[in-house]
Short mmCIF file of C-alpha atoms in Angstrom, two decimals:
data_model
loop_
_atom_site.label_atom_id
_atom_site.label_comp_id
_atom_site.label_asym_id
_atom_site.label_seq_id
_atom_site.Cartn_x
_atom_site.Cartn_y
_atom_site.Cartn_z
CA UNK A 50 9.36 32.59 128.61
CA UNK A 51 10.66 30.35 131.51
CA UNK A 52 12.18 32.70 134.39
CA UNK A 53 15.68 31.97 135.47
CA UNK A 54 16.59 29.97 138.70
CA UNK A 55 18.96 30.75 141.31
CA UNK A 56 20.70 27.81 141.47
CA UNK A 57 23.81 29.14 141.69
CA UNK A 58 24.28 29.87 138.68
CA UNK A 59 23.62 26.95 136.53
CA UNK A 60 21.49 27.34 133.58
CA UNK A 61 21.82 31.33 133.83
CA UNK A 62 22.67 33.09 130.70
CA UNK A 63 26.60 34.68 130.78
CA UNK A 64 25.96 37.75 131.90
CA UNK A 65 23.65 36.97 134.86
CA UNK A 66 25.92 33.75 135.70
CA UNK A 67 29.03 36.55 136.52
CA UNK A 68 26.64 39.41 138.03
CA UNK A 69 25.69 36.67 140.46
CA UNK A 70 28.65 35.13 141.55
CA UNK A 71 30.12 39.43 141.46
CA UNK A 72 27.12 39.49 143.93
CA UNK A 73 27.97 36.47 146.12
CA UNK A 74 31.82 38.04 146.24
CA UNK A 75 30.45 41.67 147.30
CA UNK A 76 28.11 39.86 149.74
CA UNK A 77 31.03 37.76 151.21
CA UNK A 78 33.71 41.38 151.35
CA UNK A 79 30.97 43.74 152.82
CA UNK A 80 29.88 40.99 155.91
CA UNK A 81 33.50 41.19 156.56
CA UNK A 82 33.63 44.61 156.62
CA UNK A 83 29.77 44.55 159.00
CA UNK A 84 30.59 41.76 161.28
CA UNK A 85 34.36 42.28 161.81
CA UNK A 86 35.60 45.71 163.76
CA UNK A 87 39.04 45.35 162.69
CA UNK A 88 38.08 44.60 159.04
CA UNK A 89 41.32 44.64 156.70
CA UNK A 90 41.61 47.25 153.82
CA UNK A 91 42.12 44.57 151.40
CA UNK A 92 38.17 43.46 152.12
CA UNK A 93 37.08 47.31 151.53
CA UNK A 94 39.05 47.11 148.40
CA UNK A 95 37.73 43.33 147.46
CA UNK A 96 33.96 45.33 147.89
CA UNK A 97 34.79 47.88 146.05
CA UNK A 98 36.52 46.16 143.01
CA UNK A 99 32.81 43.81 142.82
CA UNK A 100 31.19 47.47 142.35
CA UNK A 101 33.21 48.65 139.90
CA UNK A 102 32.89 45.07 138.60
CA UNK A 103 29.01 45.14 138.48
CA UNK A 104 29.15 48.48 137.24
CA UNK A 105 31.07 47.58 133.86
CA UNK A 106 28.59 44.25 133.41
CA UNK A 107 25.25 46.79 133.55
CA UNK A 108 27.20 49.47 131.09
CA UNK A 109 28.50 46.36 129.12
CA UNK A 110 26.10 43.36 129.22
CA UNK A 111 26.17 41.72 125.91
CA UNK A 112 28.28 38.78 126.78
CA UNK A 113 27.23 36.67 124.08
CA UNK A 114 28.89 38.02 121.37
CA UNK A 115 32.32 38.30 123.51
CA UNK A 116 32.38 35.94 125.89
CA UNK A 117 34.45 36.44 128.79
CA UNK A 118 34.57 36.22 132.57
CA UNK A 119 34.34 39.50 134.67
CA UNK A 120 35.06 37.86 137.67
CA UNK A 121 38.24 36.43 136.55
CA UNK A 122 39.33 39.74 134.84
CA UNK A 123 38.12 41.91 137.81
CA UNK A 124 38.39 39.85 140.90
CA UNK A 125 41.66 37.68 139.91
CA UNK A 126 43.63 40.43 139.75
CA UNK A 127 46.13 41.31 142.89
CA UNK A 128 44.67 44.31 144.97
CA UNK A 129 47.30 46.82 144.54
CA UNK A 130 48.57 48.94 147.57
CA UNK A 131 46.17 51.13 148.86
CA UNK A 132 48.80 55.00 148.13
CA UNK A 133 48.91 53.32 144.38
CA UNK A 134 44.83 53.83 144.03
CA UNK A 135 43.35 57.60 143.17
CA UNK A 136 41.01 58.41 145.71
CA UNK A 137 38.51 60.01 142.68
CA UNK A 138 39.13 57.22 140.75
CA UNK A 139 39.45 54.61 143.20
CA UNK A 140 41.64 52.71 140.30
CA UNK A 141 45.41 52.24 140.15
CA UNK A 142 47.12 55.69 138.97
CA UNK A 143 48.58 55.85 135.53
CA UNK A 144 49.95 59.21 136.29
CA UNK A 145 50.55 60.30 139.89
CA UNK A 146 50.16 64.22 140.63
CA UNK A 147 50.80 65.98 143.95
CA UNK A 148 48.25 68.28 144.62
CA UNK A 149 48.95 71.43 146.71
CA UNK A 150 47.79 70.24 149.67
CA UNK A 151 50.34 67.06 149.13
CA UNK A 152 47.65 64.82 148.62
CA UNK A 153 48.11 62.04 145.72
CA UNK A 154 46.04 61.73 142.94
CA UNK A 155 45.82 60.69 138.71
CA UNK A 156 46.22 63.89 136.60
CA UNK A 157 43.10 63.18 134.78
CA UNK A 158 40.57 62.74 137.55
CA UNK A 159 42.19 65.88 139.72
CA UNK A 160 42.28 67.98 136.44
CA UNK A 161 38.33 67.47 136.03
CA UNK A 162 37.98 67.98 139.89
CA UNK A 163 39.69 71.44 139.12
CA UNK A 164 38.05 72.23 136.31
CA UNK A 165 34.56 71.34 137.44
CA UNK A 166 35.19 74.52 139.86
CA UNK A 167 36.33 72.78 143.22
CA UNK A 168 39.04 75.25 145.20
CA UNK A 169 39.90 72.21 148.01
CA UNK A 170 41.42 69.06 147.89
CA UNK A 171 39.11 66.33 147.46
CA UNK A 172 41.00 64.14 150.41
CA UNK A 173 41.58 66.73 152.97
CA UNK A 174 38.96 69.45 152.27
CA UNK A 175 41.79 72.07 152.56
CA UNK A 176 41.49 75.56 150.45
CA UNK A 177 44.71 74.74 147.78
CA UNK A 178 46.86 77.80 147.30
CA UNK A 179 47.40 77.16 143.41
CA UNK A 180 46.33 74.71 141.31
CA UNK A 181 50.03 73.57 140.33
CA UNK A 182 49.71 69.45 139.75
CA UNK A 183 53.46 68.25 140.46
CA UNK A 184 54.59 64.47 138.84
CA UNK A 185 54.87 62.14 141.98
CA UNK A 186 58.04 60.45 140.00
CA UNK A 187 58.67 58.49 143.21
CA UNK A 188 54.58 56.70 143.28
CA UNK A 189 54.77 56.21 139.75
CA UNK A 190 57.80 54.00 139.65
CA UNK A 191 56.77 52.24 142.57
CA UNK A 192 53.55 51.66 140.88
CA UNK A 193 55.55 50.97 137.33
CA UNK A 194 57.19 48.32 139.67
CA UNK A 195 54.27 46.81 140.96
CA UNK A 196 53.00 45.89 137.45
CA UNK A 197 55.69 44.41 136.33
CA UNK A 198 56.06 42.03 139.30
CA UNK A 199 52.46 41.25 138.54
CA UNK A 200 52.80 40.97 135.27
CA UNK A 201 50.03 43.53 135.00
CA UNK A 202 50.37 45.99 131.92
CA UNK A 203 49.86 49.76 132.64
CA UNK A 204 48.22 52.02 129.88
CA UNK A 205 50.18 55.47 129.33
CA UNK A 206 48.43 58.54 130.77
CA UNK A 207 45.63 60.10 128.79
CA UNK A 208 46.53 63.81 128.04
CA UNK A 209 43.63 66.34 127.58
CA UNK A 210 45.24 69.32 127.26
CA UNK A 211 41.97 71.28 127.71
CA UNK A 212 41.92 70.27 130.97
CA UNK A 213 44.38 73.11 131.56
CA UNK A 214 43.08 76.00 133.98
CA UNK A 215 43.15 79.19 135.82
CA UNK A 216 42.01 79.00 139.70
CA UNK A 217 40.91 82.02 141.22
CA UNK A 218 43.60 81.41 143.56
CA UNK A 219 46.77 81.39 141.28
CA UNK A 220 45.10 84.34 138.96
CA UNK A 221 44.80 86.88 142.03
CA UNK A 222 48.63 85.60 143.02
CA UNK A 223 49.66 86.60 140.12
CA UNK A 224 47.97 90.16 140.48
CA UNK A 225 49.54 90.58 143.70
CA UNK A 226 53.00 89.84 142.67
CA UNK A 227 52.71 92.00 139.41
CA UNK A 228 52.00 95.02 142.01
CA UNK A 229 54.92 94.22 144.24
CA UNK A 230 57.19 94.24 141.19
CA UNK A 231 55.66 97.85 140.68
CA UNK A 232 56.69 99.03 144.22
CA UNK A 233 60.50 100.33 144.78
CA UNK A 234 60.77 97.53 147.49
CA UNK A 235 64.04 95.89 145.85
CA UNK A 236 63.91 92.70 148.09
CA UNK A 237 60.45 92.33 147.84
CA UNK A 238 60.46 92.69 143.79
CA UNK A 239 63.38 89.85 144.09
CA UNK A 240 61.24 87.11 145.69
CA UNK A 241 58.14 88.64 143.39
CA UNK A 242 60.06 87.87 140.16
CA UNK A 243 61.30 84.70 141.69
CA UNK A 244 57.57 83.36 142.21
CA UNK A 245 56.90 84.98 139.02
CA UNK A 246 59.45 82.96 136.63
CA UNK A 247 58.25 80.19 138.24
CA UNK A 248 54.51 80.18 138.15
CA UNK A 249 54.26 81.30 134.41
CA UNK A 250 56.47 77.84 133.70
CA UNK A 251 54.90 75.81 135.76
CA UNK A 252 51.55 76.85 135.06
CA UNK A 253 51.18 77.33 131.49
CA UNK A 254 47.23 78.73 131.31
CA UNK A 255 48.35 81.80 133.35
CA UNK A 256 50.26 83.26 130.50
CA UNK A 257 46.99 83.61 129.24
CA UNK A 258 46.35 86.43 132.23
CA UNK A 259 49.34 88.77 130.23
CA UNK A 260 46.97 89.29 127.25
CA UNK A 261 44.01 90.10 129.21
CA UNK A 262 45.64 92.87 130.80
CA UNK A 263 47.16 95.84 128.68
CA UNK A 264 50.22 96.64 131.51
CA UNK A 265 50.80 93.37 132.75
CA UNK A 266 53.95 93.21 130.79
CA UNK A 267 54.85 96.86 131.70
CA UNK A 268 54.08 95.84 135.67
CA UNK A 269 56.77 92.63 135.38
CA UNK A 270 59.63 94.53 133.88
CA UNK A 271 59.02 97.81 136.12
CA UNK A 272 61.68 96.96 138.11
CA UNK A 273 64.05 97.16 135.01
CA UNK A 274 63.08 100.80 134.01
CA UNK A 275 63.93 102.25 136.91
CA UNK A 276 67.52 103.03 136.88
CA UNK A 277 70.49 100.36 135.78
CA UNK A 278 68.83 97.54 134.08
CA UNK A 279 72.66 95.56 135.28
CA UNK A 280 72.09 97.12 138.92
CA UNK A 281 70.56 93.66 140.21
CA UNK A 282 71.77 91.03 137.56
CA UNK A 283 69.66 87.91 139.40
CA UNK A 284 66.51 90.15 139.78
CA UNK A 285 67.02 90.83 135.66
CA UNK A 286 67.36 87.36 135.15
CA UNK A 287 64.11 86.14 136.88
CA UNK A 288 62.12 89.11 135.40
CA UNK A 289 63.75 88.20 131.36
CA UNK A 290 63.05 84.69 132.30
CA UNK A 291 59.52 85.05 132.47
CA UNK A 292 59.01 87.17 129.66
CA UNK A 293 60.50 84.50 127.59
CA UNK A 294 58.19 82.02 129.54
CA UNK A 295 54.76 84.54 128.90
CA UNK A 296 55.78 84.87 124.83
CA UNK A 297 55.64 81.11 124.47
CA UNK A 298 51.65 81.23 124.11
CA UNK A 299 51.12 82.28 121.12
CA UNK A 300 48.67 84.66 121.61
CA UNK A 301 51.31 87.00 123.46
CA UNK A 302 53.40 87.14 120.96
CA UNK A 303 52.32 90.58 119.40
CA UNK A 304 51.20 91.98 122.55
CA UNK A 305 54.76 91.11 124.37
CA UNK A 306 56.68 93.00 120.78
CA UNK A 307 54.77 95.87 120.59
CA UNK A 308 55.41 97.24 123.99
CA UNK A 309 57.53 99.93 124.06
CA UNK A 310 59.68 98.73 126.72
CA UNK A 311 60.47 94.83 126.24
CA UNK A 312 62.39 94.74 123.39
CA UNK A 313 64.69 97.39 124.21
CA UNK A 314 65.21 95.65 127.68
CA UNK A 315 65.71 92.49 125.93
CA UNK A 316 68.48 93.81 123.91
CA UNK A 317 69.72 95.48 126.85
CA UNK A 318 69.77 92.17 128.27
CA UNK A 319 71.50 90.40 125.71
CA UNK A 320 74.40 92.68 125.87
CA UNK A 321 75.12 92.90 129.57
CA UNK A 322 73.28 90.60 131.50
CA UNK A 323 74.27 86.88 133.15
CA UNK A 324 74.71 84.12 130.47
CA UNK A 325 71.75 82.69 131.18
CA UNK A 326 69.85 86.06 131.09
CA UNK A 327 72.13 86.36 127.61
CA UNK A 328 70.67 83.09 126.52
CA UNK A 329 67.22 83.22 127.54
CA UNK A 330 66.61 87.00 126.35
CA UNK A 331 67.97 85.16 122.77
CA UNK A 332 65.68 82.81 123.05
CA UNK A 333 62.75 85.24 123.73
CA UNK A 334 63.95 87.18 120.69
CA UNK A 335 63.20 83.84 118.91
CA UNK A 336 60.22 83.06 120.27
CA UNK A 337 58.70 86.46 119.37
CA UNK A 338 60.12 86.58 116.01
CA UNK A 339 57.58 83.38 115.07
CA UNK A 340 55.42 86.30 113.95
CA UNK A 341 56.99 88.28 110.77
CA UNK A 342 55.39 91.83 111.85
CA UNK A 343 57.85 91.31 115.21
CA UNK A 344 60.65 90.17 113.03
CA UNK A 345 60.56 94.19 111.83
CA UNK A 346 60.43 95.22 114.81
CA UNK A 347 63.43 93.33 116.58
CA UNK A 348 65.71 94.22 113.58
CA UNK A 349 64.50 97.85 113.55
CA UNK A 350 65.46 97.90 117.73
CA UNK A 351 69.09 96.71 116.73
CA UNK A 352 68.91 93.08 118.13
CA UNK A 353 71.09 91.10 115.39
CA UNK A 354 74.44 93.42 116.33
CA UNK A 355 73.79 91.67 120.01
CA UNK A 356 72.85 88.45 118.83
CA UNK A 357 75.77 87.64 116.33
CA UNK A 358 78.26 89.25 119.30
CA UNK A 359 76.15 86.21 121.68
CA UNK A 360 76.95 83.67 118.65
CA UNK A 361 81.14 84.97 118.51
CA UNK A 362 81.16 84.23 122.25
CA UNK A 363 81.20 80.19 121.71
CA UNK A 364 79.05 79.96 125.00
CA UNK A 365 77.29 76.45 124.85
CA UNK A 366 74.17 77.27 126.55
CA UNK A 367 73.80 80.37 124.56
CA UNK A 368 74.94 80.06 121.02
CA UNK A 369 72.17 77.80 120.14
CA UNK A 370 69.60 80.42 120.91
CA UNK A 371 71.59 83.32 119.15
CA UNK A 372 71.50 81.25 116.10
CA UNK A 373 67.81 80.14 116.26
CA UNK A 374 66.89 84.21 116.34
CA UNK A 375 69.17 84.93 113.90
CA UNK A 376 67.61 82.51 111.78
CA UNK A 377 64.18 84.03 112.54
CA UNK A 378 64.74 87.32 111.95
CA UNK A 379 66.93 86.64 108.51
CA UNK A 380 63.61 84.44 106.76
CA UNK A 381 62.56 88.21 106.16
CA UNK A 382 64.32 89.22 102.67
CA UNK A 383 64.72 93.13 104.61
CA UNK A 384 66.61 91.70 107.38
CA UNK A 385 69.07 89.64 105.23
CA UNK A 386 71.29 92.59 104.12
CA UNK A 387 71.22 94.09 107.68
CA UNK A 388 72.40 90.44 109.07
CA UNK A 389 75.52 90.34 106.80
CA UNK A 390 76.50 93.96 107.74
CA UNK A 391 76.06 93.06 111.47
CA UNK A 392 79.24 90.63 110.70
CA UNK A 393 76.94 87.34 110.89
CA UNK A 394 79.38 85.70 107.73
CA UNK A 395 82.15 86.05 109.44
CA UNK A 396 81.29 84.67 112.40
CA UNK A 397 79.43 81.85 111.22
CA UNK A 398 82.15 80.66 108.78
CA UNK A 399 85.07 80.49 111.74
CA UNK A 400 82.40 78.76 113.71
CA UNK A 401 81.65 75.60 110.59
CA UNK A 402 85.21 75.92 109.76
CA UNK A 403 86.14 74.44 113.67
CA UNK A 404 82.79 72.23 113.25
CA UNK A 405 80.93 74.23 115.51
CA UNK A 406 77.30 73.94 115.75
CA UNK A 407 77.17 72.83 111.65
CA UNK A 408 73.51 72.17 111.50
CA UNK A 409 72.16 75.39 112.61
CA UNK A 410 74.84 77.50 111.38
CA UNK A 411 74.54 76.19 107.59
CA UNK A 412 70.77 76.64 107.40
CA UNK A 413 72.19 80.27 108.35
CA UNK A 414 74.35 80.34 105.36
CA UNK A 415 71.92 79.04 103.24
CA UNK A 416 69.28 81.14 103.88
CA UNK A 417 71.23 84.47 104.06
CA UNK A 418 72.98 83.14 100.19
CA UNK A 419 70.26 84.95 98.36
CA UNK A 420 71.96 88.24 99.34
CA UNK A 421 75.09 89.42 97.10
CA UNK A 422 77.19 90.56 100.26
CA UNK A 423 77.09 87.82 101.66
CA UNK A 424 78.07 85.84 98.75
CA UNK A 425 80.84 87.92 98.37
CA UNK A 426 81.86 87.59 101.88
CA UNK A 427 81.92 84.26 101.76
CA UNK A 428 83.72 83.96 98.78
CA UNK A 429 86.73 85.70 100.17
CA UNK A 430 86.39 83.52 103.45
CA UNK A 431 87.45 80.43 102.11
CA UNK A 432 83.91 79.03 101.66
CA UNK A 433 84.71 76.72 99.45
CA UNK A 434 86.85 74.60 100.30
CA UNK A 435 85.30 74.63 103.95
CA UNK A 436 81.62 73.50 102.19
CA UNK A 437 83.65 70.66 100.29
CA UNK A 438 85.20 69.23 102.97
CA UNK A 439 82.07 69.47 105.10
CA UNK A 440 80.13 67.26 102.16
CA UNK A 441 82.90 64.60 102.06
CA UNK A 442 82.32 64.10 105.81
CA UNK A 443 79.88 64.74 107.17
CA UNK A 444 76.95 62.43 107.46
CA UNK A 445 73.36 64.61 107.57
CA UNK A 446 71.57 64.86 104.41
CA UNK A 447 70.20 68.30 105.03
CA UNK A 448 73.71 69.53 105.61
CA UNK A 449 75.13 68.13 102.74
CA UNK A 450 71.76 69.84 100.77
CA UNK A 451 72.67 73.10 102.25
CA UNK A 452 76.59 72.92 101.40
CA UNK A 453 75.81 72.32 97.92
CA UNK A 454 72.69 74.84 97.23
CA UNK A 455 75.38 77.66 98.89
CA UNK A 456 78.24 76.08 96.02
CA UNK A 457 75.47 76.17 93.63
CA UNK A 458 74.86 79.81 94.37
CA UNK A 459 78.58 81.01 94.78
CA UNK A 460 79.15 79.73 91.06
CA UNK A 461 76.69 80.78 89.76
CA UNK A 462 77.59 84.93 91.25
CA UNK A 463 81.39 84.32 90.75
CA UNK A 464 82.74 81.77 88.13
CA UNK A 465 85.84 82.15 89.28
CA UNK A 466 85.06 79.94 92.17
CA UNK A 467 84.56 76.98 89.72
CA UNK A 468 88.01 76.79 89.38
CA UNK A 469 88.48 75.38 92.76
CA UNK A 470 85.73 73.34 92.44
CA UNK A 471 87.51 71.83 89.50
CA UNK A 472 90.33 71.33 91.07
CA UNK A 473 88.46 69.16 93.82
CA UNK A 474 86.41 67.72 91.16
CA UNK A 475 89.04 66.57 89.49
CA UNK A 476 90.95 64.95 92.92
CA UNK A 477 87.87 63.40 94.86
CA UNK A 478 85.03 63.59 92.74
CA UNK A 479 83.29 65.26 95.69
CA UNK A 480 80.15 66.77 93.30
CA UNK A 481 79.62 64.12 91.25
CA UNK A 482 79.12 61.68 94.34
CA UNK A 483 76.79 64.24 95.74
CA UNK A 484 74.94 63.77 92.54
CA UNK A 485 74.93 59.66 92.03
CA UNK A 486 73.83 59.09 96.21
CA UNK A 487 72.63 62.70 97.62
CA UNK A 488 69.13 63.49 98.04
CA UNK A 489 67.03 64.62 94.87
CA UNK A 490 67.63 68.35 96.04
CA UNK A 491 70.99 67.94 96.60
CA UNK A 492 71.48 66.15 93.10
CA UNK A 493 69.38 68.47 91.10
CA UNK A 494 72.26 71.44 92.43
CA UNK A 495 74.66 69.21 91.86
CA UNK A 496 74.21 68.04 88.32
CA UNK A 497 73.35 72.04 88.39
CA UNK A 498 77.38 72.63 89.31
CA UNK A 499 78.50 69.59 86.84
CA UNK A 500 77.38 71.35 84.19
CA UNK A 501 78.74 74.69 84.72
CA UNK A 502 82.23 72.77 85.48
CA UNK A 503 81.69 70.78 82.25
CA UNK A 504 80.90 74.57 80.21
CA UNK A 505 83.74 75.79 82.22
CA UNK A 506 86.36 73.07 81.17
CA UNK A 507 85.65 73.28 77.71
CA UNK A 508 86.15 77.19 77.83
CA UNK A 509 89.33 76.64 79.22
CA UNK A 510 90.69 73.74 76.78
CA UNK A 511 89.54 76.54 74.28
CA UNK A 512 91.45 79.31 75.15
#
């Protein structure tokens, strides 16, 4: 077989043709670089886009079947600013991190620098203090805008969620600050729980260090078991903050319920602390009652008396989260009958009846139907009527399913309530539209009601 020429690239096969003239290019960028002192960055990054270059034609050097020019794709391109390049990757960053040491870098290629066991910044070779990566919004638009005048576009970051770790560094932090929070030091346990709250959102793996030590949890909320829980309301906050932020990871959850002391303080919480602390010890009541052995448990502690009193309030930011855990805890058939006695009926039906939160609320109603009391209850509150008029207008399927399975239910405990149906039946046809254009669930109990109305009507003409 005949060897190939240099000749400058004629007669070379595809792949050889672009390594040489990738060659001829690095050749040209580095004897800039050599020969001149004051060399520009734009030559270092010309030499080092013909590497990466080269590099892709040796992994990738079938050409044949997919012929295309490297040197066009690679070396055509506009050499993007030189903060808009990772300095592991040394390619343009798809999603810009601030390291601790307020370096720049892509999440991807810093994550696998952390996990591979490095404690320093790659750039500066400082010792980092945590291993929190924080979104450089600012470099990513500018890069975002860089693309788009170059008509260049960006892929979305990759997300390996496995990339996720615990540095030495942020672990014995944590350690330190759970033993301040044990000391009687007031002001000291304030910044503590501050850097505390903050850590186990911001670095999710570190929840991780709660289950691996049996009085962790007891260590954060120390500072609430020593006298008036209320004593230091933004000190309660931080510390019921990051409970709710630690019982996110699953594997918490039955650890964080079955100490003694959180749900109690939780409750306590609820009642008496801050709105937000209100709202967020709500939503760590939800959170924890994912798990039906905690839903027991939360009942059994007396949380739904707090919780429904949270929902009565009308606060915004906290009724959502009283209604989720509500919701939770009521999937148990046990806690149902305890949840209608707490005055949850009552509460919820003034709340649909001013169009308050109707989503949630109805699943609510729905699910807590099964029980006779609160059928009952919500018989003599006006239910239906308010369940009509909320299926005439309102526009969301699954509320218009839930309106009519609670109807369906209510006639079929008390026919007397079919009379008012009737009566609406008979004006706006509000049941039988349900069951020509609702959903098959929500025409199955409709056609359901249609035929008790129908075996109701003829009773009547009877008698």
């Amino acid at each position: 077989m005949a060897k190939a020429t240099v000749d400058g690239g004629r007669g070379l096969p595809p792949a050889a043709k672009v390594a040489d003239e990738l060659k001829r290019e690095l050749q040209r960028a580095v004897n800039s670089i050599v020969e001149d002192d004051d060399y520009s960055l734009e030559a270092n990054d010309r030499a080092m886009q013909c590497l990466c270059a080269l590099k892709d034609l040796k992994v990738k050097p079938n050409l044949n079947s997919n012929p295309f020019d490297i040197r066009t794709l690679s070396l055509s391109l506009p050499i993007p600013p030189h903060e808009f390049v990772c300095p592991l990757s040394h390619q343009l960053m798809k999603d810009p991190v601030v390291l601790a040491s307020g370096q720049t870098y892509d999440r991807p290629f810093i994550q696998k620098w952390l996990k591979d066991g490095h404690r320093t910044c790659p750039e500066t070779k400082q010792v980092l203090s945590h291993s929190v990566l924080t979104p450089n919004h600012l470099v990513k638009k500018m890069i975002s805008q860089w693309c788009q005048k170059h008509g260049i576009e960006l892929p979305g970051p990759s997300v390996d969620e496995d990339l996720d770790i615990i540095i030495n560094a942020d672990r014995d932090r944590l350690n330190l600050l759970l033993e301040t929070l044990s000391s009687s030091n007031v002001p000291e346990q304030k910044k503590a729980a501050k850097q505390v709250r903050v850590l186990t959102k911001q670095i999710p793996p570190l929840r991780t260090v709660f289950g691996e030590c049996s009085d962790a949890v007891t260590k954060l909320l120390n500072p609430l078991l020593s006298g008036n829980v209320n004593d230091h309301p933004d000190l309660q906050e931080d510390l019921i903050t990051a409970v709710l932020n630690i019982s996110i990871h699953d594997s918490n959850k039955k650890l964080v319920a079955e100490n003694p002391v959180v749900i109690p303080l939780l409750i306590e919480s609820l009642k008496f602390g801050t709105l937000e602390t209100r709202s967020n010890s709500a939503a760590a009541l939800f959170t924890l009652s994912a798990l039906d052995s905690n839903k027991h448990i939360i009942v059994k502690a007396g949380a739904l008396k707090p919780l429904v009193d949270l929902l009565a309030e009308g606060q915004p930011l906290a009724m959502k989260d009283a209604a989720s855990a509500i919701f939770n805890l009521s999937v148990v058939h046990e806690n149902k009958g305890k949840a209608v006695s707490e005055g949850t009926i009552k509460v919820i039906m003034k709340k649909i009846t001013d169009r308050i939160l109707i989503d949630e609320l109805l699943a609510i109603l729905a699910l807590l139907s099964s029980h006779h009391k609160a059928i009952e209850e919500m018989g003599e509150l006006g239910a239906i009527s308010c369940l009509l008029s909320i299926i005439k207008e309102d526009t969301s399927d699954r509320n218009k399913e839930n309106c009519i399975a609670i109807l369906y239910t209510l006639c079929y405990y008390d026919r007397t309530k079919l009379k008012e149906i009737w009566i609406d039946e008979s004006t706006n046809g509000t049941i039988s539209n349900l069951a020509q254009r609702g959903t098959s669930r929500a025409k199955r109990k409709a056609n359901g009601i249609l035929e008790r109305l129908s075996r109701y009507v003829s009773l009547v003409h009877t008698t």
